[in-house]
Structures are given as C-alpha cells and as structure tokens.
Amino acid sequence: MAANKVAYLSLLYMTLGLVLVATVSADPDLLQDVCVADLSSGVKVNGFTCKENISAEDFFFAGLAKPGLTNNTFGSLVTAANVQKIPGLNTLGVSMSRIDYAPGGLNPPHTHPRATEMVFVLEGQLDVGFITTANVLISKTIKVGETFVFPKGLVHFQKNNGRVSAAVIAAFNSQLPGTQSIAATLFAAQPPVPDHVLTKAFQVGTKEVRKIKSRFAPKK
C-alpha cells in the first residue's frame, strides 16, 4: 500500500513538473486560451491551424490506460499522447507517451529533436542512458517510482533486462517531440542513404550494409 502511495505521489510530482516545464516549452507560446488543432486542414503552419468548434473530446485521450502490445522485433511499444492524438495540445507545448517493454525489450537508440524527455517507471525496472556530444555515456538502472531525464536532442535508449514486463510514462516539453531512431533513420530512409556513405561511416563492407538494410525493409 505504501509503495503504491509513493508511486502515485511520484507521478503527481512528475505531472506538476510537466506543467511547470511548459513555461519554458520548446514550442512557441500560445496567443489565446486554446488553439485546438484542425488536423484536417490543408493549411501548413508551424504547428496546426485552429479549428472553430471544440469540445471536451479534443482534450481527452484514453490510450495510455492499457499496456501496448510488445510482440515485435524490439519487444517494446511507444503509445504517444501528442497533438496528433489530442488536438487540444496544439500550442500548449507539452505531450506524453506510454512505453511498454517485454522482458528483454529495447526502445532502441533514438533522439527527440524538439524536446527533453522525462520518464517515470510504472512497473519493472530499466537500464537507461544517453550519450553526450562528447561521446560520454550517462546511464543508470531505474525502478518503480523513479524518474530519469533525457536532454533534448541527445541519443538515448531504454532496455528491460528483467524477467518481467516494464512500463514508463514519458513527458515532453513539446506538443510533437519528433522521434528519429538511429538505425532506422540510416538504414531504412527513402530514398536510401547510399551504401558508400554507410560503409565509410561504419567502417564495414557493402555486404554488411545491405544485410542490415534488408532487415529494416518493409515486410511484403
């Protein structure tokens, strides 16, 4: 019971922190009370245009309530609660995600070009880390009720090395943080990154590069 109380208090503090970080959001400040995103608009702006008629549903999302399916290559699943799922987040400069991990599951090395990320462990434990621009790995094992921060734009990862499932709630100071998975970005880009670029960068042969590309190719 006490452990549950600590977990809920930690999540509360994290939520309050998310609200506070909005004051120094990576996104532009809003100029009115709300600007609910019109996701169907063809007008392209930095963000989304505002729609005229709004309702409570524009500010609601139930998608983080249940664990995501982790029966995939990496054994993890990210469920985003960003402006594309909650139109009311437009111009508010915040969003969240739930990340679920099977035993041995990995959220592979990636970056968020528009946001700092803060994770709160709901269950299980994770080995997490980020790499600085000086190529220094900052890593730690975190467990239920604990938090860890990944600075904006830096490569980071989470790995479940436990025997049970794990899950976190992640908070971002952007309505749409963006995600670039390092391996997929380099080996699954379209048009593809030239083989000679990758062979030079990774100091491997063309055969190895094409083998990795084949593993990231869309399933037919």
PDB file of N, CA, C and O in Angstrom, residues 93-121:
ATOM      1  N   GLY A  93       2.586  23.127 -25.814  1.00  0.00           N
ATOM      2  CA  GLY A  93       3.983  22.823 -25.560  1.00  0.00           C
ATOM      3  C   GLY A  93       4.262  21.642 -24.664  1.00  0.00           C
ATOM      4  O   GLY A  93       5.346  21.547 -24.079  1.00  0.00           O
ATOM      5  N   VAL A  94       3.303  20.715 -24.531  1.00  0.00           N
ATOM      6  CA  VAL A  94       3.521  19.514 -23.722  1.00  0.00           C
ATOM      7  C   VAL A  94       2.914  18.296 -24.421  1.00  0.00           C
ATOM      8  O   VAL A  94       2.007  18.427 -25.245  1.00  0.00           O
ATOM      9  N   SER A  95       3.409  17.112 -24.078  1.00  0.00           N
ATOM     10  CA  SER A  95       2.820  15.851 -24.532  1.00  0.00           C
ATOM     11  C   SER A  95       3.368  14.739 -23.657  1.00  0.00           C
ATOM     12  O   SER A  95       4.276  14.964 -22.839  1.00  0.00           O
ATOM     13  N   MET A  96       2.801  13.544 -23.814  1.00  0.00           N
ATOM     14  CA  MET A  96       3.232  12.394 -23.030  1.00  0.00           C
ATOM     15  C   MET A  96       3.247  11.153 -23.910  1.00  0.00           C
ATOM     16  O   MET A  96       2.723  11.163 -25.026  1.00  0.00           O
ATOM     17  N   SER A  97       3.839  10.089 -23.398  1.00  0.00           N
ATOM     18  CA  SER A  97       3.791   8.782 -24.051  1.00  0.00           C
ATOM     19  C   SER A  97       3.787   7.716 -22.972  1.00  0.00           C
ATOM     20  O   SER A  97       4.221   7.955 -21.838  1.00  0.00           O
ATOM     21  N   ARG A  98       3.287   6.552 -23.336  1.00  0.00           N
ATOM     22  CA  ARG A  98       3.466   5.360 -22.508  1.00  0.00           C
ATOM     23  C   ARG A  98       4.362   4.420 -23.302  1.00  0.00           C
ATOM     24  O   ARG A  98       4.154   4.219 -24.509  1.00  0.00           O
ATOM     25  N   ILE A  99       5.363   3.844 -22.641  1.00  0.00           N
ATOM     26  CA  ILE A  99       6.242   2.892 -23.307  1.00  0.00           C
ATOM     27  C   ILE A  99       6.204   1.584 -22.531  1.00  0.00           C
ATOM     28  O   ILE A  99       6.427   1.569 -21.317  1.00  0.00           O
ATOM     29  N   ASP A 100       5.874   0.503 -23.229  1.00  0.00           N
ATOM     30  CA  ASP A 100       5.816  -0.825 -22.626  1.00  0.00           C
ATOM     31  C   ASP A 100       6.947  -1.682 -23.165  1.00  0.00           C
ATOM     32  O   ASP A 100       7.305  -1.589 -24.346  1.00  0.00           O
ATOM     33  N   TYR A 101       7.497  -2.529 -22.296  1.00  0.00           N
ATOM     34  CA  TYR A 101       8.652  -3.358 -22.657  1.00  0.00           C
ATOM     35  C   TYR A 101       8.400  -4.802 -22.222  1.00  0.00           C
ATOM     36  O   TYR A 101       8.063  -5.063 -21.057  1.00  0.00           O
ATOM     37  N   ALA A 102       8.579  -5.735 -23.136  1.00  0.00           N
ATOM     38  CA  ALA A 102       8.583  -7.149 -22.778  1.00  0.00           C
ATOM     39  C   ALA A 102       9.895  -7.448 -22.052  1.00  0.00           C
ATOM     40  O   ALA A 102      10.836  -6.650 -22.113  1.00  0.00           O
ATOM     41  N   PRO A 103       9.988  -8.577 -21.356  1.00  0.00           N
ATOM     42  CA  PRO A 103      11.285  -8.961 -20.795  1.00  0.00           C
ATOM     43  C   PRO A 103      12.345  -8.992 -21.897  1.00  0.00           C
ATOM     44  O   PRO A 103      12.148  -9.607 -22.941  1.00  0.00           O
ATOM     45  N   GLY A 104      13.431  -8.286 -21.691  1.00  0.00           N
ATOM     46  CA  GLY A 104      14.468  -8.189 -22.718  1.00  0.00           C
ATOM     47  C   GLY A 104      14.187  -7.135 -23.773  1.00  0.00           C
ATOM     48  O   GLY A 104      14.981  -6.949 -24.694  1.00  0.00           O
ATOM     49  N   GLY A 105      13.051  -6.435 -23.670  1.00  0.00           N
ATOM     50  CA  GLY A 105      12.661  -5.453 -24.674  1.00  0.00           C
ATOM     51  C   GLY A 105      13.534  -4.205 -24.676  1.00  0.00           C
ATOM     52  O   GLY A 105      14.074  -3.793 -23.643  1.00  0.00           O
ATOM     53  N   LEU A 106      13.667  -3.610 -25.841  1.00  0.00           N
ATOM     54  CA  LEU A 106      14.516  -2.431 -26.029  1.00  0.00           C
ATOM     55  C   LEU A 106      13.759  -1.328 -26.758  1.00  0.00           C
ATOM     56  O   LEU A 106      13.096  -1.582 -27.764  1.00  0.00           O
ATOM     57  N   ASN A 107      13.843  -0.110 -26.227  1.00  0.00           N
ATOM     58  CA  ASN A 107      13.474   1.069 -27.009  1.00  0.00           C
ATOM     59  C   ASN A 107      14.794   1.561 -27.595  1.00  0.00           C
ATOM     60  O   ASN A 107      15.610   2.160 -26.891  1.00  0.00           O
ATOM     61  N   PRO A 108      15.054   1.253 -28.877  1.00  0.00           N
ATOM     62  CA  PRO A 108      16.401   1.406 -29.438  1.00  0.00           C
ATOM     63  C   PRO A 108      16.890   2.854 -29.443  1.00  0.00           C
ATOM     64  O   PRO A 108      16.088   3.793 -29.342  1.00  0.00           O
ATOM     65  N   PRO A 109      18.199   3.047 -29.553  1.00  0.00           N
ATOM     66  CA  PRO A 109      18.772   4.390 -29.547  1.00  0.00           C
ATOM     67  C   PRO A 109      18.061   5.321 -30.532  1.00  0.00           C
ATOM     68  O   PRO A 109      17.887   4.992 -31.704  1.00  0.00           O
ATOM     69  N   HIS A 110      17.660   6.483 -30.017  1.00  0.00           N
ATOM     70  CA  HIS A 110      16.900   7.439 -30.817  1.00  0.00           C
ATOM     71  C   HIS A 110      17.073   8.831 -30.229  1.00  0.00           C
ATOM     72  O   HIS A 110      17.665   9.004 -29.155  1.00  0.00           O
ATOM     73  N   THR A 111      16.558   9.824 -30.920  1.00  0.00           N
ATOM     74  CA  THR A 111      16.581  11.203 -30.427  1.00  0.00           C
ATOM     75  C   THR A 111      15.207  11.827 -30.583  1.00  0.00           C
ATOM     76  O   THR A 111      14.385  11.369 -31.385  1.00  0.00           O
ATOM     77  N   HIS A 112      14.965  12.889 -29.797  1.00  0.00           N
ATOM     78  CA  HIS A 112      13.784  13.731 -29.966  1.00  0.00           C
ATOM     79  C   HIS A 112      14.295  15.139 -30.284  1.00  0.00           C
ATOM     80  O   HIS A 112      14.763  15.842 -29.390  1.00  0.00           O
ATOM     81  N   PRO A 113      14.255  15.545 -31.555  1.00  0.00           N
ATOM     82  CA  PRO A 113      14.867  16.816 -31.950  1.00  0.00           C
ATOM     83  C   PRO A 113      14.198  18.054 -31.363  1.00  0.00           C
ATOM     84  O   PRO A 113      14.811  19.119 -31.338  1.00  0.00           O
ATOM     85  N   ARG A 114      12.933  17.909 -30.883  1.00  0.00           N
ATOM     86  CA  ARG A 114      12.223  19.090 -30.410  1.00  0.00           C
ATOM     87  C   ARG A 114      11.901  19.076 -28.920  1.00  0.00           C
ATOM     88  O   ARG A 114      11.170  19.946 -28.447  1.00  0.00           O
ATOM     89  N   ALA A 115      12.423  18.112 -28.145  1.00  0.00           N
ATOM     90  CA  ALA A 115      12.012  18.065 -26.740  1.00  0.00           C
ATOM     91  C   ALA A 115      12.980  17.317 -25.844  1.00  0.00           C
ATOM     92  O   ALA A 115      13.656  16.383 -26.263  1.00  0.00           O
ATOM     93  N   THR A 116      13.004  17.740 -24.582  1.00  0.00           N
ATOM     94  CA  THR A 116      13.591  16.969 -23.497  1.00  0.00           C
ATOM     95  C   THR A 116      12.547  15.946 -23.050  1.00  0.00           C
ATOM     96  O   THR A 116      11.341  16.210 -23.124  1.00  0.00           O
ATOM     97  N   GLU A 117      13.004  14.774 -22.611  1.00  0.00           N
ATOM     98  CA  GLU A 117      12.091  13.710 -22.172  1.00  0.00           C
ATOM     99  C   GLU A 117      12.379  13.354 -20.713  1.00  0.00           C
ATOM    100  O   GLU A 117      13.534  13.282 -20.301  1.00  0.00           O
ATOM    101  N   MET A 118      11.305  13.113 -19.965  1.00  0.00           N
ATOM    102  CA  MET A 118      11.423  12.665 -18.574  1.00  0.00           C
ATOM    103  C   MET A 118      10.539  11.438 -18.403  1.00  0.00           C
ATOM    104  O   MET A 118       9.357  11.479 -18.741  1.00  0.00           O
ATOM    105  N   VAL A 119      11.114  10.322 -17.927  1.00  0.00           N
ATOM    106  CA  VAL A 119      10.325   9.097 -17.778  1.00  0.00           C
ATOM    107  C   VAL A 119      10.098   8.773 -16.303  1.00  0.00           C
ATOM    108  O   VAL A 119      10.958   9.032 -15.453  1.00  0.00           O
ATOM    109  N   PHE A 120       8.933   8.216 -16.026  1.00  0.00           N
ATOM    110  CA  PHE A 120       8.547   7.765 -14.695  1.00  0.00           C
ATOM    111  C   PHE A 120       8.202   6.283 -14.796  1.00  0.00           C
ATOM    112  O   PHE A 120       7.373   5.889 -15.618  1.00  0.00           O
ATOM    113  N   VAL A 121       8.845   5.438 -13.986  1.00  0.00           N
ATOM    114  CA  VAL A 121       8.664   3.992 -14.090  1.00  0.00           C
ATOM    115  C   VAL A 121       7.370   3.557 -13.396  1.00  0.00           C
ATOM    116  O   VAL A 121       7.214   3.732 -12.184  1.00  0.00           O
TER     117      VAL A 121
END
